[in-house]
mmCIF file of C-alpha atoms and ligand atoms in Angstrom:
data_model
loop_
_atom_site.group_PDB
_atom_site.id
_atom_site.type_symbol
_atom_site.label_atom_id
_atom_site.label_comp_id
_atom_site.label_asym_id
_atom_site.label_seq_id
_atom_site.Cartn_x
_atom_site.Cartn_y
_atom_site.Cartn_z
ATOM 1 C CA UNK A 208 -8.193 -18.295 -8.750
ATOM 2 C CA UNK A 209 -10.352 -18.747 -5.655
ATOM 3 C CA UNK A 210 -10.078 -15.806 -3.240
ATOM 4 C CA UNK A 211 -10.550 -16.425 0.455
ATOM 5 C CA UNK A 212 -11.598 -13.550 2.742
ATOM 6 C CA UNK A 213 -10.789 -13.976 6.446
ATOM 7 C CA UNK A 214 -11.452 -11.649 9.356
ATOM 8 C CA UNK A 215 -8.215 -10.854 11.207
ATOM 9 C CA UNK A 216 -9.948 -10.046 14.505
ATOM 10 C CA UNK A 217 -11.812 -12.320 16.937
ATOM 11 C CA UNK A 218 -12.975 -9.440 19.105
ATOM 12 C CA UNK A 219 -12.389 -5.725 19.143
ATOM 13 C CA UNK A 220 -8.804 -6.060 20.386
ATOM 14 C CA UNK A 221 -7.843 -9.673 19.810
ATOM 15 C CA UNK A 222 -6.141 -10.932 16.663
ATOM 16 C CA UNK A 223 -7.309 -14.194 15.110
ATOM 17 C CA UNK A 224 -4.145 -16.306 15.192
ATOM 18 C CA UNK A 225 -5.386 -18.788 12.591
ATOM 19 C CA UNK A 226 -5.974 -16.018 10.028
ATOM 20 C CA UNK A 227 -2.563 -14.434 10.662
ATOM 21 C CA UNK A 228 -0.910 -17.869 10.371
ATOM 22 C CA UNK A 229 -2.739 -18.602 7.108
ATOM 23 C CA UNK A 230 -1.485 -15.321 5.660
ATOM 24 C CA UNK A 231 2.084 -15.999 6.851
ATOM 25 C CA UNK A 232 2.022 -19.490 5.370
ATOM 26 C CA UNK A 233 0.903 -18.209 1.949
ATOM 27 C CA UNK A 234 3.535 -15.441 2.013
ATOM 28 C CA UNK A 235 6.318 -17.891 2.886
ATOM 29 C CA UNK A 236 5.118 -20.086 0.005
ATOM 30 C CA UNK A 237 5.592 -17.193 -2.451
ATOM 31 C CA UNK A 238 1.945 -16.098 -2.741
ATOM 32 C CA UNK A 239 0.340 -12.658 -2.436
ATOM 33 C CA UNK A 240 -1.986 -11.651 0.423
ATOM 34 C CA UNK A 241 -3.979 -8.436 0.830
ATOM 35 C CA UNK A 242 -3.506 -7.014 4.339
ATOM 36 C CA UNK A 243 -4.867 -4.010 6.233
ATOM 37 C CA UNK A 244 -2.513 -1.179 7.211
ATOM 38 C CA UNK A 245 -3.362 2.082 8.982
ATOM 39 C CA UNK A 246 -3.073 4.040 5.693
ATOM 40 C CA UNK A 247 -4.762 1.842 3.063
ATOM 41 C CA UNK A 248 -4.857 -1.905 2.358
ATOM 42 C CA UNK A 249 -1.692 -3.353 0.813
ATOM 43 C CA UNK A 250 -1.076 -6.316 -1.483
ATOM 44 C CA UNK A 251 1.899 -8.081 0.107
ATOM 45 C CA UNK A 252 4.505 -10.610 -1.002
ATOM 46 C CA UNK A 253 7.953 -11.750 0.193
ATOM 47 C CA UNK A 254 10.242 -8.824 -0.705
ATOM 48 C CA UNK A 255 13.184 -11.224 -1.207
ATOM 49 C CA UNK A 256 11.338 -13.473 -3.709
ATOM 50 C CA UNK A 257 11.256 -12.051 -7.249
ATOM 51 C CA UNK A 258 8.650 -14.542 -8.461
ATOM 52 C CA UNK A 259 6.331 -13.608 -5.588
ATOM 53 C CA UNK A 260 6.859 -9.902 -6.272
ATOM 54 C CA UNK A 261 6.026 -10.458 -9.957
ATOM 55 C CA UNK A 262 2.615 -11.797 -8.830
ATOM 56 C CA UNK A 263 1.841 -8.415 -7.232
ATOM 57 C CA UNK A 264 2.434 -6.620 -10.546
ATOM 58 C CA UNK A 265 0.313 -9.186 -12.399
ATOM 59 C CA UNK A 266 -2.615 -9.050 -9.932
ATOM 60 C CA UNK A 267 -2.771 -5.240 -9.974
ATOM 61 C CA UNK A 268 -1.932 -4.699 -13.637
ATOM 62 C CA UNK A 269 0.812 -2.392 -12.340
ATOM 63 C CA UNK A 270 3.367 -0.876 -14.738
ATOM 64 C CA UNK A 271 6.742 -2.630 -14.279
ATOM 65 C CA UNK A 272 8.609 0.648 -13.806
ATOM 66 C CA UNK A 273 6.747 1.594 -10.610
ATOM 67 C CA UNK A 274 8.737 0.425 -7.541
ATOM 68 C CA UNK A 275 7.245 -1.059 -4.357
ATOM 69 C CA UNK A 276 7.479 -0.137 -0.674
ATOM 70 C CA UNK A 277 9.068 -2.762 1.605
ATOM 71 C CA UNK A 278 7.283 -3.154 4.952
ATOM 72 C CA UNK A 279 9.147 -4.137 8.119
ATOM 73 C CA UNK A 280 8.164 -4.674 11.766
ATOM 74 C CA UNK A 281 11.490 -3.891 13.502
ATOM 75 C CA UNK A 282 13.937 -1.030 12.959
ATOM 76 C CA UNK A 283 16.893 -3.465 12.849
ATOM 77 C CA UNK A 284 15.557 -4.961 9.597
ATOM 78 C CA UNK A 285 16.219 -1.639 7.838
ATOM 79 C CA UNK A 286 19.974 -2.338 7.951
ATOM 80 C CA UNK A 287 19.543 -5.399 5.706
ATOM 81 C CA UNK A 288 17.664 -3.451 3.038
ATOM 82 C CA UNK A 289 19.847 -0.366 2.612
ATOM 83 C CA UNK A 290 23.574 0.368 2.223
ATOM 84 C CA UNK A 291 23.660 2.672 5.221
ATOM 85 C CA UNK A 292 21.241 4.070 7.837
ATOM 86 C CA UNK A 293 21.898 7.826 8.068
ATOM 87 C CA UNK A 294 21.241 9.915 11.206
ATOM 88 C CA UNK A 295 18.180 11.482 9.591
ATOM 89 C CA UNK A 296 16.586 8.055 9.077
ATOM 90 C CA UNK A 297 17.137 7.201 12.742
ATOM 91 C CA UNK A 298 15.565 10.443 13.842
ATOM 92 C CA UNK A 299 12.562 9.993 11.554
ATOM 93 C CA UNK A 300 12.085 6.402 12.721
ATOM 94 C CA UNK A 301 12.171 7.520 16.373
ATOM 95 C CA UNK A 302 9.564 10.179 15.677
ATOM 96 C CA UNK A 303 7.199 8.477 13.213
ATOM 97 C CA UNK A 304 7.697 4.676 13.104
ATOM 98 C CA UNK A 305 5.604 2.666 13.314
ATOM 99 C CA UNK A 306 3.337 4.912 11.242
ATOM 100 C CA UNK A 307 2.444 6.424 7.857
ATOM 101 C CA UNK A 308 5.973 7.389 6.759
ATOM 102 C CA UNK A 309 8.040 5.780 3.975
ATOM 103 C CA UNK A 310 11.763 6.544 3.669
ATOM 104 C CA UNK A 311 13.767 6.170 0.470
ATOM 105 C CA UNK A 312 17.420 5.163 0.885
ATOM 106 C CA UNK A 313 20.145 3.612 -1.279
ATOM 107 C CA UNK A 314 19.276 -0.093 -1.579
ATOM 108 C CA UNK A 315 21.396 -3.066 -0.506
ATOM 109 C CA UNK A 316 22.192 -6.054 -2.724
ATOM 110 C CA UNK A 317 19.251 -7.956 -1.183
ATOM 111 C CA UNK A 318 16.694 -5.762 -2.964
ATOM 112 C CA UNK A 319 15.910 -7.109 -6.404
ATOM 113 C CA UNK A 320 15.250 -5.196 -9.597
ATOM 114 C CA UNK A 321 11.620 -6.326 -9.334
ATOM 115 C CA UNK A 322 11.081 -4.402 -6.074
ATOM 116 C CA UNK A 323 13.024 -1.234 -6.922
ATOM 117 C CA UNK A 324 12.038 -1.202 -10.618
ATOM 118 C CA UNK A 325 15.640 -0.685 -11.586
ATOM 119 C CA UNK A 326 16.270 2.322 -9.286
ATOM 120 C CA UNK A 327 19.326 2.346 -7.006
ATOM 121 C CA UNK A 328 17.099 3.103 -4.001
ATOM 122 C CA UNK A 329 14.471 1.291 -1.959
ATOM 123 C CA UNK A 330 11.369 2.598 -0.157
ATOM 124 C CA UNK A 331 10.857 1.258 3.397
ATOM 125 C CA UNK A 332 8.005 1.671 5.862
ATOM 126 C CA UNK A 333 7.151 0.278 9.293
ATOM 127 C CA UNK A 334 3.341 0.137 9.504
ATOM 128 C CA UNK A 335 1.487 0.653 12.769
ATOM 129 C CA UNK A 336 -1.570 -1.504 12.111
ATOM 130 C CA UNK A 337 -1.520 -4.511 14.497
ATOM 131 C CA UNK A 338 -2.611 -6.919 11.727
ATOM 132 C CA UNK A 339 0.118 -5.766 9.323
ATOM 133 C CA UNK A 340 2.719 -6.047 12.083
ATOM 134 C CA UNK A 341 1.513 -9.502 13.152
ATOM 135 C CA UNK A 342 1.631 -10.778 9.550
ATOM 136 C CA UNK A 343 5.178 -9.450 8.962
ATOM 137 C CA UNK A 344 6.341 -11.024 12.228
ATOM 138 C CA UNK A 345 4.605 -14.361 11.637
ATOM 139 C CA UNK A 346 5.975 -14.589 8.081
ATOM 140 C CA UNK A 347 9.432 -13.601 9.332
ATOM 141 C CA UNK A 348 9.947 -11.636 6.120
ATOM 142 C CA UNK A 349 9.999 -8.043 4.925
ATOM 143 C CA UNK A 350 6.937 -7.613 2.720
ATOM 144 C CA UNK A 351 6.825 -5.656 -0.529
ATOM 145 C CA UNK A 352 3.354 -4.118 -0.772
ATOM 146 C CA UNK A 353 1.721 -1.499 -2.972
ATOM 147 C CA UNK A 354 -1.851 -0.405 -2.324
ATOM 148 C CA UNK A 355 -4.272 -3.317 -2.888
ATOM 149 C CA UNK A 356 -6.255 -1.796 -5.773
ATOM 150 C CA UNK A 357 -6.234 -2.399 -9.496
ATOM 151 C CA UNK A 358 -3.647 -0.041 -10.944
ATOM 152 C CA UNK A 359 -5.299 3.327 -11.604
ATOM 153 C CA UNK A 360 -8.265 3.034 -9.245
ATOM 154 C CA UNK A 361 -8.466 4.653 -5.788
ATOM 155 C CA UNK A 362 -6.543 2.918 -2.972
ATOM 156 C CA UNK A 363 -8.832 0.661 -0.888
ATOM 157 C CA UNK A 364 -9.626 1.672 2.692
ATOM 158 C CA UNK A 365 -11.578 -1.477 3.550
ATOM 159 C CA UNK A 366 -11.627 -5.165 2.655
ATOM 160 C CA UNK A 367 -14.775 -4.884 0.519
ATOM 161 C CA UNK A 368 -13.042 -2.489 -1.876
ATOM 162 C CA UNK A 369 -10.063 -4.855 -2.077
ATOM 163 C CA UNK A 370 -12.504 -7.632 -2.924
ATOM 164 C CA UNK A 371 -14.180 -5.503 -5.620
ATOM 165 C CA UNK A 372 -10.807 -4.947 -7.325
ATOM 166 C CA UNK A 373 -8.836 -8.125 -6.698
ATOM 167 C CA UNK A 374 -11.140 -11.129 -6.129
ATOM 168 C CA UNK A 375 -10.107 -13.921 -8.447
ATOM 169 C CA UNK A 376 -6.597 -12.419 -8.640
ATOM 170 C CA UNK A 377 -5.207 -13.079 -5.124
ATOM 171 C CA UNK A 378 -5.572 -16.133 -2.839
ATOM 172 C CA UNK A 379 -6.347 -14.304 0.431
ATOM 173 C CA UNK A 380 -7.720 -10.987 1.693
ATOM 174 C CA UNK A 381 -7.372 -10.318 5.432
ATOM 175 C CA UNK A 382 -10.199 -8.134 6.709
ATOM 176 C CA UNK A 383 -8.951 -5.850 9.492
ATOM 177 C CA UNK A 384 -11.667 -3.187 9.334
ATOM 178 C CA UNK A 385 -11.457 0.358 7.963
ATOM 179 C CA UNK A 386 -8.077 2.026 7.448
ATOM 180 C CA UNK A 387 -7.660 4.908 9.871
ATOM 181 C CA UNK A 388 -5.571 7.407 7.891
ATOM 182 C CA UNK A 389 -7.315 6.754 4.574
ATOM 183 C CA UNK A 390 -4.551 7.988 2.213
ATOM 184 C CA UNK A 391 -1.186 6.363 1.512
ATOM 185 C CA UNK A 392 1.947 7.065 3.553
ATOM 186 C CA UNK A 393 4.121 10.150 3.222
ATOM 187 C CA UNK A 394 7.122 9.295 1.009
ATOM 188 C CA UNK A 395 10.377 11.150 1.750
ATOM 189 C CA UNK A 396 13.684 10.569 0.003
ATOM 190 C CA UNK A 397 16.872 10.710 2.074
ATOM 191 C CA UNK A 398 18.950 9.665 -0.930
ATOM 192 C CA UNK A 399 19.586 13.277 -2.029
ATOM 193 C CA UNK A 400 21.497 16.055 -0.253
ATOM 194 C CA UNK A 401 18.328 17.721 1.050
ATOM 195 C CA UNK A 402 15.461 15.441 2.214
ATOM 196 C CA UNK A 403 12.508 15.797 -0.168
ATOM 197 C CA UNK A 404 8.860 14.809 0.119
ATOM 198 C CA UNK A 405 7.799 12.922 -3.009
ATOM 199 C CA UNK A 406 4.287 12.120 -1.804
ATOM 200 C CA UNK A 407 2.481 13.860 1.085
ATOM 201 C CA UNK A 408 0.525 11.709 3.552
ATOM 202 C CA UNK A 409 -0.427 11.262 7.193
ATOM 203 C CA UNK A 410 2.935 12.571 8.463
ATOM 204 C CA UNK A 411 2.939 16.243 7.454
ATOM 205 C CA UNK A 412 5.711 18.361 5.904
ATOM 206 C CA UNK A 413 5.510 20.594 8.986
ATOM 207 C CA UNK A 414 6.161 17.577 11.275
ATOM 208 C CA UNK A 415 9.085 16.414 9.109
ATOM 209 C CA UNK A 416 10.688 19.879 9.258
ATOM 210 C CA UNK A 417 10.457 19.821 13.059
ATOM 211 C CA UNK A 418 12.628 16.694 13.082
ATOM 212 C CA UNK A 419 14.977 17.271 10.126
ATOM 213 C CA UNK A 420 15.096 21.040 9.677
ATOM 214 C CA UNK A 421 15.247 21.651 5.922
ATOM 215 C CA UNK A 422 12.804 19.516 3.901
ATOM 216 C CA UNK A 423 11.854 20.201 0.278
ATOM 217 C CA UNK A 424 8.565 19.340 -1.383
ATOM 218 C CA UNK A 425 8.910 17.869 -4.864
ATOM 219 C CA UNK A 426 7.286 19.898 -7.663
ATOM 220 C CA UNK A 427 5.194 16.907 -8.690
ATOM 221 C CA UNK A 428 3.291 17.020 -5.368
ATOM 222 C CA UNK A 429 1.224 20.026 -6.455
ATOM 223 C CA UNK A 430 1.787 20.272 -10.207
ATOM 224 C CA UNK A 431 1.462 18.108 -13.258
ATOM 225 C CA UNK A 432 4.820 16.892 -14.524
ATOM 226 C CA UNK A 433 5.840 18.581 -17.764
ATOM 227 C CA UNK A 434 6.293 16.289 -20.754
ATOM 228 C CA UNK A 435 9.777 14.801 -20.812
ATOM 229 C CA UNK A 436 10.541 15.471 -17.108
ATOM 230 C CA UNK A 437 11.604 12.334 -15.224
ATOM 231 C CA UNK A 438 9.488 11.648 -12.117
ATOM 232 C CA UNK A 439 11.514 11.305 -8.869
ATOM 233 C CA UNK A 440 8.827 8.884 -7.758
ATOM 234 C CA UNK A 441 7.557 6.900 -10.751
ATOM 235 C CA UNK A 442 4.085 6.613 -9.183
ATOM 236 C CA UNK A 443 3.593 10.347 -9.612
ATOM 237 C CA UNK A 444 3.605 10.263 -13.376
ATOM 238 C CA UNK A 445 0.502 8.102 -13.614
ATOM 239 C CA UNK A 446 -3.001 9.610 -13.502
ATOM 240 C CA UNK A 447 -3.708 7.464 -10.445
ATOM 241 C CA UNK A 448 -6.434 7.648 -7.812
ATOM 242 C CA UNK A 449 -8.892 8.086 -10.636
ATOM 243 C CA UNK A 450 -12.586 7.352 -10.352
ATOM 244 C CA UNK A 451 -14.639 6.975 -13.549
ATOM 245 C CA UNK A 452 -16.342 10.342 -13.017
ATOM 246 C CA UNK A 453 -14.801 13.487 -14.496
ATOM 247 C CA UNK A 454 -13.878 15.680 -11.538
ATOM 248 C CA UNK A 455 -13.085 19.411 -11.483
ATOM 249 C CA UNK A 456 -11.812 21.117 -8.330
ATOM 250 C CA UNK A 457 -13.465 24.507 -7.754
ATOM 251 C CA UNK A 458 -11.516 27.021 -5.647
ATOM 252 C CA UNK A 459 -13.375 29.798 -3.836
ATOM 253 C CA UNK A 460 -15.771 30.349 -0.958
ATOM 254 C CA UNK A 461 -18.867 28.234 -0.355
ATOM 255 C CA UNK A 462 -21.032 31.037 -1.811
ATOM 256 C CA UNK A 463 -18.855 31.195 -4.938
ATOM 257 C CA UNK A 464 -18.960 27.409 -5.276
ATOM 258 C CA UNK A 465 -22.769 27.331 -4.973
ATOM 259 C CA UNK A 466 -23.155 30.043 -7.597
ATOM 260 C CA UNK A 467 -20.730 28.226 -9.912
ATOM 261 C CA UNK A 468 -22.485 24.850 -9.813
ATOM 262 C CA UNK A 469 -26.063 26.190 -9.598
ATOM 263 C CA UNK A 470 -27.050 25.666 -13.237
ATOM 264 C CA UNK A 471 -24.991 22.557 -13.786
ATOM 265 C CA UNK A 472 -26.589 19.138 -13.728
ATOM 266 C CA UNK A 473 -23.704 17.511 -11.895
ATOM 267 C CA UNK A 474 -22.640 15.791 -8.705
ATOM 268 C CA UNK A 475 -20.846 17.699 -5.977
ATOM 269 C CA UNK A 476 -17.998 16.451 -3.766
ATOM 270 C CA UNK A 477 -18.518 18.724 -0.787
ATOM 271 C CA UNK A 478 -17.481 19.093 2.854
ATOM 272 C CA UNK A 479 -19.539 17.411 5.583
ATOM 273 C CA UNK A 480 -22.526 19.519 6.590
ATOM 274 C CA UNK A 481 -22.937 21.052 3.105
ATOM 275 C CA UNK A 482 -24.791 18.086 1.541
ATOM 276 C CA UNK A 483 -28.249 19.687 1.814
ATOM 277 C CA UNK A 484 -27.244 22.599 -0.403
ATOM 278 C CA UNK A 485 -27.018 20.344 -3.468
ATOM 279 C CA UNK A 486 -29.250 17.886 -5.318
ATOM 280 C CA UNK A 487 -26.531 15.225 -5.718
ATOM 281 C CA UNK A 488 -23.762 15.410 -3.150
ATOM 282 C CA UNK A 489 -21.168 13.164 -1.559
ATOM 283 C CA UNK A 490 -19.237 14.602 1.404
ATOM 284 C CA UNK A 491 -15.582 13.999 2.207
ATOM 285 C CA UNK A 492 -14.993 15.310 5.735
ATOM 286 C CA UNK A 493 -15.363 18.677 7.436
ATOM 287 C CA UNK A 494 -13.892 21.862 5.908
ATOM 288 C CA UNK A 495 -10.356 22.671 7.190
ATOM 289 C CA UNK A 496 -10.042 19.194 8.761
ATOM 290 C CA UNK A 497 -7.350 17.453 6.694
ATOM 291 C CA UNK A 498 -7.406 14.284 8.774
ATOM 292 C CA UNK A 499 -11.164 13.808 8.441
ATOM 293 C CA UNK A 500 -10.962 14.540 4.688
ATOM 294 C CA UNK A 501 -8.115 12.032 4.213
ATOM 295 C CA UNK A 502 -10.100 9.356 6.030
ATOM 296 C CA UNK A 503 -13.088 9.906 3.706
ATOM 297 C CA UNK A 504 -11.643 10.890 0.319
ATOM 298 C CA UNK A 505 -11.086 7.532 -1.401
ATOM 299 C CA UNK A 506 -14.400 6.144 -0.096
ATOM 300 C CA UNK A 507 -16.168 9.238 -1.396
ATOM 301 C CA UNK A 508 -14.570 8.786 -4.843
ATOM 302 C CA UNK A 509 -15.757 5.171 -4.973
ATOM 303 C CA UNK A 510 -19.251 6.233 -3.806
ATOM 304 C CA UNK A 511 -19.468 8.750 -6.652
ATOM 305 C CA UNK A 512 -18.765 5.925 -9.095
ATOM 306 C CA UNK A 513 -21.320 3.671 -7.378
ATOM 307 C CA UNK A 514 -23.941 6.424 -7.737
ATOM 308 C CA UNK A 515 -23.155 6.734 -11.427
ATOM 309 C CA UNK A 516 -21.744 10.267 -11.276
ATOM 310 C CA UNK A 517 -20.402 11.413 -14.650
ATOM 311 C CA UNK A 518 -19.442 15.015 -13.901
ATOM 312 C CA UNK A 519 -18.352 16.113 -10.424
ATOM 313 C CA UNK A 520 -17.398 19.510 -8.986
ATOM 314 C CA UNK A 521 -15.292 19.295 -5.837
ATOM 315 C CA UNK A 522 -14.719 21.726 -2.987
ATOM 316 C CA UNK A 523 -11.015 22.554 -2.679
ATOM 317 C CA UNK A 524 -9.164 21.395 0.475
ATOM 318 C CA UNK A 525 -6.503 23.455 2.300
ATOM 319 C CA UNK A 526 -2.929 22.684 1.272
ATOM 320 C CA UNK A 527 -1.508 22.651 4.798
ATOM 321 C CA UNK A 528 -1.036 19.735 7.230
ATOM 322 C CA UNK A 529 -2.711 16.528 6.083
ATOM 323 C CA UNK A 530 -4.712 18.737 3.704
ATOM 324 C CA UNK A 531 -1.683 18.719 1.370
ATOM 325 C CA UNK A 532 -2.066 14.947 0.967
ATOM 326 C CA UNK A 533 -5.802 15.353 0.334
ATOM 327 C CA UNK A 534 -5.176 18.023 -2.325
ATOM 328 C CA UNK A 535 -2.408 15.906 -3.932
ATOM 329 C CA UNK A 536 -4.788 12.912 -4.357
ATOM 330 C CA UNK A 537 -7.793 15.000 -5.385
ATOM 331 C CA UNK A 538 -5.927 17.011 -8.055
ATOM 332 C CA UNK A 539 -4.793 13.700 -9.603
ATOM 333 C CA UNK A 540 -8.292 12.239 -9.396
ATOM 334 C CA UNK A 541 -9.327 15.411 -11.237
ATOM 335 C CA UNK A 542 -6.559 14.948 -13.850
ATOM 336 C CA UNK A 543 -5.381 18.474 -12.798
ATOM 337 C CA UNK A 544 -8.668 20.192 -13.771
ATOM 338 C CA UNK A 545 -8.900 23.199 -11.437
ATOM 339 C CA UNK A 546 -11.010 26.362 -11.753
ATOM 340 C CA UNK A 547 -11.530 29.391 -9.532
ATOM 341 C CA UNK A 548 -15.160 30.382 -8.948
ATOM 342 C CA UNK A 549 -15.655 34.175 -8.818
ATOM 343 C CA UNK A 550 -17.137 35.576 -5.634
ATOM 344 C CA UNK A 551 -20.831 36.377 -6.350
ATOM 345 C CA UNK A 552 -21.837 40.035 -6.080
ATOM 346 C CA UNK A 553 -23.022 41.164 -2.654
ATOM 347 C CA UNK A 554 -26.704 40.381 -2.083
ATOM 348 C CA UNK A 555 -26.850 37.609 -4.663
ATOM 349 C CA UNK A 556 -29.192 34.940 -3.371
ATOM 350 C CA UNK A 557 -27.481 31.699 -2.494
ATOM 351 C CA UNK A 558 -29.499 28.557 -3.150
HETATM 352 O O1 TXA B 864 0.617 3.756 2.738
HETATM 353 C C1 TXA B 864 1.248 3.244 1.838
HETATM 354 O O2 TXA B 864 2.353 3.680 1.449
HETATM 355 C C2 TXA B 864 0.641 2.012 1.151
HETATM 356 C C3 TXA B 864 0.533 0.892 2.187
HETATM 357 C C4 TXA B 864 0.071 -0.403 1.609
HETATM 358 O O3 TXA B 864 1.773 0.758 2.845
HETATM 359 N N1 TXA B 864 1.407 1.619 0.019
HETATM 360 C C5 TXA B 864 1.419 2.321 -1.142
HETATM 361 O O4 TXA B 864 2.201 1.758 -2.135
HETATM 362 O O5 TXA B 864 0.806 3.329 -1.304
HETATM 363 P P1 TXA B 864 2.104 2.228 -3.662
HETATM 364 O O6 TXA B 864 2.941 1.250 -4.387
HETATM 365 O O7 TXA B 864 0.709 2.353 -4.078
HETATM 366 O O8 TXA B 864 2.851 3.592 -3.694
HETATM 367 C C6 TXA B 864 4.266 3.658 -3.535
HETATM 368 C C7 TXA B 864 4.799 4.947 -4.089
HETATM 369 C C8 TXA B 864 4.724 4.974 -5.591
HETATM 370 O O9 TXA B 864 4.372 6.287 -5.995
HETATM 371 C C9 TXA B 864 6.154 4.631 -6.004
HETATM 372 O O10 TXA B 864 6.485 5.175 -7.256
HETATM 373 C C10 TXA B 864 6.955 5.248 -4.874
HETATM 374 O O11 TXA B 864 6.181 5.064 -3.720
HETATM 375 N N2 TXA B 864 8.254 4.581 -4.687
HETATM 376 C C11 TXA B 864 8.492 3.318 -4.285
HETATM 377 N N3 TXA B 864 9.804 3.068 -4.271
HETATM 378 C C12 TXA B 864 10.432 4.204 -4.669
HETATM 379 C C13 TXA B 864 11.799 4.582 -4.871
HETATM 380 N N4 TXA B 864 12.793 3.749 -4.649
HETATM 381 N N5 TXA B 864 12.044 5.845 -5.295
HETATM 382 C C14 TXA B 864 11.032 6.725 -5.516
HETATM 383 N N6 TXA B 864 9.729 6.425 -5.339
HETATM 384 C C15 TXA B 864 9.430 5.181 -4.930
HETATM 385 MG MG1 MG B 865 -0.957 2.737 -5.113
#
């Protein structure tokens, strides 16, 4: 298949109508199109067309039991997709839509098995990115869209990475520049008695609690699922976000980290400003700055692969705020390898 790549902007603030129209036309005709969103790029298709949705799974090599998020541009559309819009959903939408928040609710009869992968619920998000919104509006359709990467590789934060993964597999990639947030949306289920975060993202658990009061965090956010346990969110059972390099997260202070990696001939995934301490380093944002780390993490993982890194030791992010999303992606990229570096004895020289 020939893949076309079109810029979605004419200038810094002006959308290219012809490119948006081309995308809308393909989507209405039952094709897939890769589009930018503020979190990561998505691979979109008409959410009401099962054949179109099947093309997403084929292009990505995505397991059939992993459901898709449906993207909308107006709150009113939510009513068509779910059996009922509870108060909590209204409050979350007021606070965080458009933006990096996905809500899971009991699905209506309009959502096919293909989209929900056989679950009785559907995931819905209203993206903020002007290109995503313009495409949804021009197509006049809700769009099912997972991240626009090959299944198993890191989510793409720019059009070049989409191209690397999907050229020859999709007819059109819309280039809308770099994704701002850099990790996928926060996924919260409202289908249980207590709202529960299934995947942390740009909207933090702390922010959700301010709006809803009690919010749980699913066990699978921080820990590997035990064999035989059913994942609340099927996406969480896959290794996911994985670069080719073997990553280990190293907890501890900078001094402890330096001492730990000193004799190892390996790459380091460090915080910005620490690069000069190591022979082979890729940085992923400043220490204690979850937003900056989220914006850099997936790019940094791809850069490690591009540089041929085989073994990588990573600095450990905080688990608060957006840092929780960073840790959640990094621990999966590391296949849950985590060690604690002992604090070096006082006076030990740090190289
Ligand atoms: O930011 C994002 O969410 C991006 C952009 C493109 O919007 N999309 C994205 O989609 O990350 P994807 O398919 O890569 O991740 C969707 C996650 C998966 O872990 C999936 O299992 C979960 O959401 N999910 C979807 N529908 C669900 C449902 N009904 N119940 C539980 N989990 C669901
Ligand atoms: Mg994905």
